[in-house]
Tab-separated table of C-alpha atoms in Angstrom:
chain	number	residue	atom	x	y	z
A	1	MET	CA	-112.976	35.633	-88.375
A	2	ASN	CA	-110.361	37.747	-90.218
A	3	ILE	CA	-107.011	36.201	-90.890
A	4	TRP	CA	-104.124	38.303	-91.979
A	5	VAL	CA	-101.488	36.116	-93.638
A	6	ARG	CA	-98.354	37.770	-94.399
A	7	ALA	CA	-97.052	36.028	-97.392
A	8	VAL	CA	-93.348	37.337	-97.291
A	9	ALA	CA	-91.676	34.004	-97.251
A	10	ALA	CA	-89.242	33.404	-100.298
A	11	PHE	CA	-90.631	30.252	-101.238
A	12	ALA	CA	-93.778	32.039	-102.138
A	13	THR	CA	-92.505	34.711	-104.354
A	14	GLY	CA	-91.234	32.422	-106.910
A	15	THR	CA	-94.514	31.472	-108.291
A	16	LEU	CA	-96.325	34.894	-107.907
A	17	LEU	CA	-96.182	38.112	-109.748
A	18	VAL	CA	-94.414	40.280	-112.163
A	19	SER	CA	-95.353	43.747	-113.056
A	20	GLY	CA	-97.389	44.723	-116.132
A	21	THR	CA	-96.633	47.538	-118.503
A	22	GLY	CA	-98.544	50.419	-119.886
A	23	ALA	CA	-101.795	52.371	-118.795
A	24	ALA	CA	-104.973	49.930	-119.555
A	25	ALA	CA	-108.038	49.469	-117.843
A	26	PRO	CA	-107.892	48.023	-114.610
A	27	ALA	CA	-109.484	44.715	-115.463
A	28	ALA	CA	-107.003	44.264	-118.456
A	29	ALA	CA	-104.185	45.158	-116.142
A	30	GLY	CA	-105.241	42.603	-113.674
A	31	ALA	CA	-105.479	40.052	-116.151
A	32	ARG	CA	-102.128	40.570	-117.428
A	33	LYS	CA	-100.671	40.550	-113.810
A	34	ILE	CA	-102.417	37.013	-113.427
A	35	ALA	CA	-101.138	35.738	-116.728
A	36	ALA	CA	-97.482	36.895	-115.763
A	37	ALA	CA	-97.793	35.099	-112.594
A	38	VAL	CA	-98.780	31.803	-113.903
A	39	ASP	CA	-96.074	31.804	-116.696
A	40	ARG	CA	-93.392	32.977	-114.150
A	41	ASN	CA	-90.989	30.104	-113.302
A	42	GLU	CA	-92.618	27.668	-115.607
A	43	ALA	CA	-89.818	25.028	-115.015
A	44	LEU	CA	-90.694	25.055	-111.151
A	45	GLN	CA	-93.219	22.557	-111.027
A	46	GLY	CA	-93.266	21.680	-107.155
A	47	TYR	CA	-91.324	21.588	-103.792
A	48	THR	CA	-91.519	20.664	-100.406
A	49	PHE	CA	-90.542	23.114	-97.306
A	50	HIS	CA	-90.649	23.234	-93.517
A	51	LEU	CA	-92.676	26.226	-92.141
A	52	ASN	CA	-92.331	27.743	-88.578
A	53	ILE	CA	-95.114	29.952	-87.427
A	54	ASP	CA	-94.836	32.643	-84.450
A	55	MET	CA	-98.229	34.057	-83.666
A	56	ALA	CA	-98.913	36.852	-81.278
A	57	MET	CA	-102.238	38.646	-80.979
A	58	ARG	CA	-102.407	42.403	-80.732
A	59	THR	CA	-105.283	42.726	-78.788
A	60	PHE	CA	-107.046	40.773	-75.990
A	61	PRO	CA	-106.661	38.100	-74.964
A	62	TRP	CA	-102.965	38.685	-76.146
A	63	LEU	CA	-102.181	34.834	-76.726
A	64	HIS	CA	-98.674	34.006	-78.135
A	65	PHE	CA	-98.187	30.622	-79.552
A	66	LYS	CA	-96.048	28.622	-82.103
A	67	MET	CA	-96.979	26.171	-84.753
A	68	GLU	CA	-94.775	24.007	-86.904
A	69	GLY	CA	-95.499	22.462	-90.324
A	70	LEU	CA	-94.583	20.712	-93.444
A	71	GLY	CA	-95.464	22.500	-96.782
A	72	ASP	CA	-96.187	20.924	-100.232
A	73	TYR	CA	-96.416	22.880	-103.694
A	74	ARG	CA	-97.627	21.426	-106.884
A	75	ARG	CA	-98.030	23.798	-109.782
A	76	GLY	CA	-101.727	24.354	-110.410
A	77	ASP	CA	-102.713	21.614	-108.016
A	78	HIS	CA	-102.116	22.517	-104.476
A	79	TYR	CA	-100.371	24.577	-102.017
A	80	VAL	CA	-100.814	23.257	-98.513
A	81	VAL	CA	-99.028	23.096	-95.145
A	82	HIS	CA	-99.605	20.295	-92.938
A	83	LEU	CA	-99.372	21.342	-89.231
A	84	THR	CA	-97.120	18.923	-87.246
A	85	LYS	CA	-96.951	21.189	-84.044
A	86	LYS	CA	-99.705	23.283	-82.733
A	87	PRO	CA	-101.459	24.484	-79.462
A	88	SER	CA	-104.037	22.324	-77.895
A	89	PHE	CA	-106.919	24.874	-78.913
A	90	ALA	CA	-105.978	24.149	-82.463
A	91	GLU	CA	-106.193	20.384	-82.266
A	92	LYS	CA	-108.855	20.290	-85.053
A	93	MET	CA	-106.886	22.278	-87.508
A	94	HIS	CA	-104.702	19.881	-89.668
A	95	ASP	CA	-103.638	21.860	-92.753
A	96	ILE	CA	-103.350	25.282	-94.045
A	97	ASP	CA	-104.325	26.137	-97.613
A	98	LEU	CA	-102.003	28.709	-99.201
A	99	SER	CA	-103.792	28.716	-102.596
A	100	MET	CA	-104.951	32.195	-102.265
A	101	ILE	CA	-101.224	33.407	-102.510
A	102	ASP	CA	-100.771	31.635	-105.872
A	103	PRO	CA	-102.729	33.153	-108.568
A	104	SER	CA	-102.365	30.116	-110.862
A	105	MET	CA	-104.653	28.061	-108.633
A	106	TRP	CA	-107.491	30.841	-108.592
A	107	PRO	CA	-109.451	29.718	-111.835
A	108	ASN	CA	-110.266	26.371	-110.146
A	109	ARG	CA	-110.824	27.548	-106.769
A	110	TYR	CA	-112.193	31.113	-106.753
A	111	SER	CA	-114.214	33.789	-108.633
A	112	TYR	CA	-111.883	37.059	-108.489
A	113	LYS	CA	-111.607	40.534	-110.008
A	114	GLN	CA	-109.288	43.337	-109.409
A	115	THR	CA	-110.810	45.891	-107.122
A	116	GLY	CA	-108.103	48.575	-107.021
A	117	VAL	CA	-104.481	49.284	-106.540
A	118	LYS	CA	-103.124	50.330	-103.236
A	119	ASP	CA	-99.384	51.235	-102.326
A	120	GLY	CA	-98.320	49.603	-105.585
A	121	ASP	CA	-100.117	46.383	-104.783
A	122	ALA	CA	-102.836	45.159	-107.106
A	123	ILE	CA	-105.963	44.258	-104.821
A	124	PHE	CA	-107.961	41.528	-105.793
A	125	ALA	CA	-111.379	40.227	-104.216
A	126	LEU	CA	-111.745	36.369	-104.008
A	127	GLU	CA	-114.812	34.223	-103.267
A	128	GLY	CA	-115.031	30.672	-103.030
A	129	LEU	CA	-116.340	28.496	-106.015
A	130	LYS	CA	-117.455	25.362	-104.542
A	131	ASP	CA	-120.393	24.908	-102.264
A	132	ARG	CA	-118.230	23.150	-99.881
A	133	SER	CA	-116.089	26.132	-99.549
A	134	THR	CA	-116.214	27.965	-95.948
A	135	LEU	CA	-114.490	30.987	-97.507
A	136	LYS	CA	-117.107	34.113	-97.583
A	137	SER	CA	-114.561	36.481	-99.049
A	138	ALA	CA	-110.916	37.329	-99.224
A	139	ASP	CA	-108.744	40.193	-100.520
A	140	VAL	CA	-105.415	39.568	-101.921
A	141	ALA	CA	-102.595	42.362	-102.367
A	142	LEU	CA	-100.435	41.134	-105.436
A	143	ASN	CA	-97.062	43.207	-105.089
A	144	PRO	CA	-95.237	43.663	-108.385
A	145	VAL	CA	-91.817	42.610	-106.832
A	146	SER	CA	-92.577	40.432	-104.032
A	147	GLY	CA	-95.770	38.567	-105.098
A	148	ALA	CA	-98.619	37.987	-102.563
A	149	HIS	CA	-97.893	40.726	-99.926
A	150	TRP	CA	-101.028	40.052	-97.820
A	151	VAL	CA	-104.506	38.242	-97.504
A	152	ASP	CA	-107.462	39.442	-95.502
A	153	ALA	CA	-109.804	36.280	-95.437
A	154	ASN	CA	-113.246	35.824	-93.973
A	155	TYR	CA	-114.723	32.479	-93.175
A	156	ALA	CA	-118.284	31.189	-92.669
A	157	ASP	CA	-117.077	28.664	-89.941
A	158	GLY	CA	-115.010	31.244	-87.883
């Protein structure tokens, strides 16, 4: 299953990305961007938030539904939304892991490399590190101004 996550919420941008300078090799430039993301807002160690999700499928079966959740961020540890309201077909889904949009969490969870640049976003490919991970692969676009711009994730369990 492909899941597109638009990470434009203001709470996410505080911990993500600042632009690098100079014309270095893509791998070095990617490493600088990750380092800058980790160092940004060092004083911010954690926060909680409420999240409303409005989903609409653009192809058949054209479902539209709403979900709500309570989020918790702890720098370098976890970035999770616990769902408090969801449609009946998602009753087994309890939490949404947002660690893919925070590069400071990548070293302990994913193998990653920069694969290119598109429209000013640095594109990174991620794969889950743990045997238990159901993540097959993910592409993450980190924008120099607004942080994680989008995530395209593929999971083994659908």
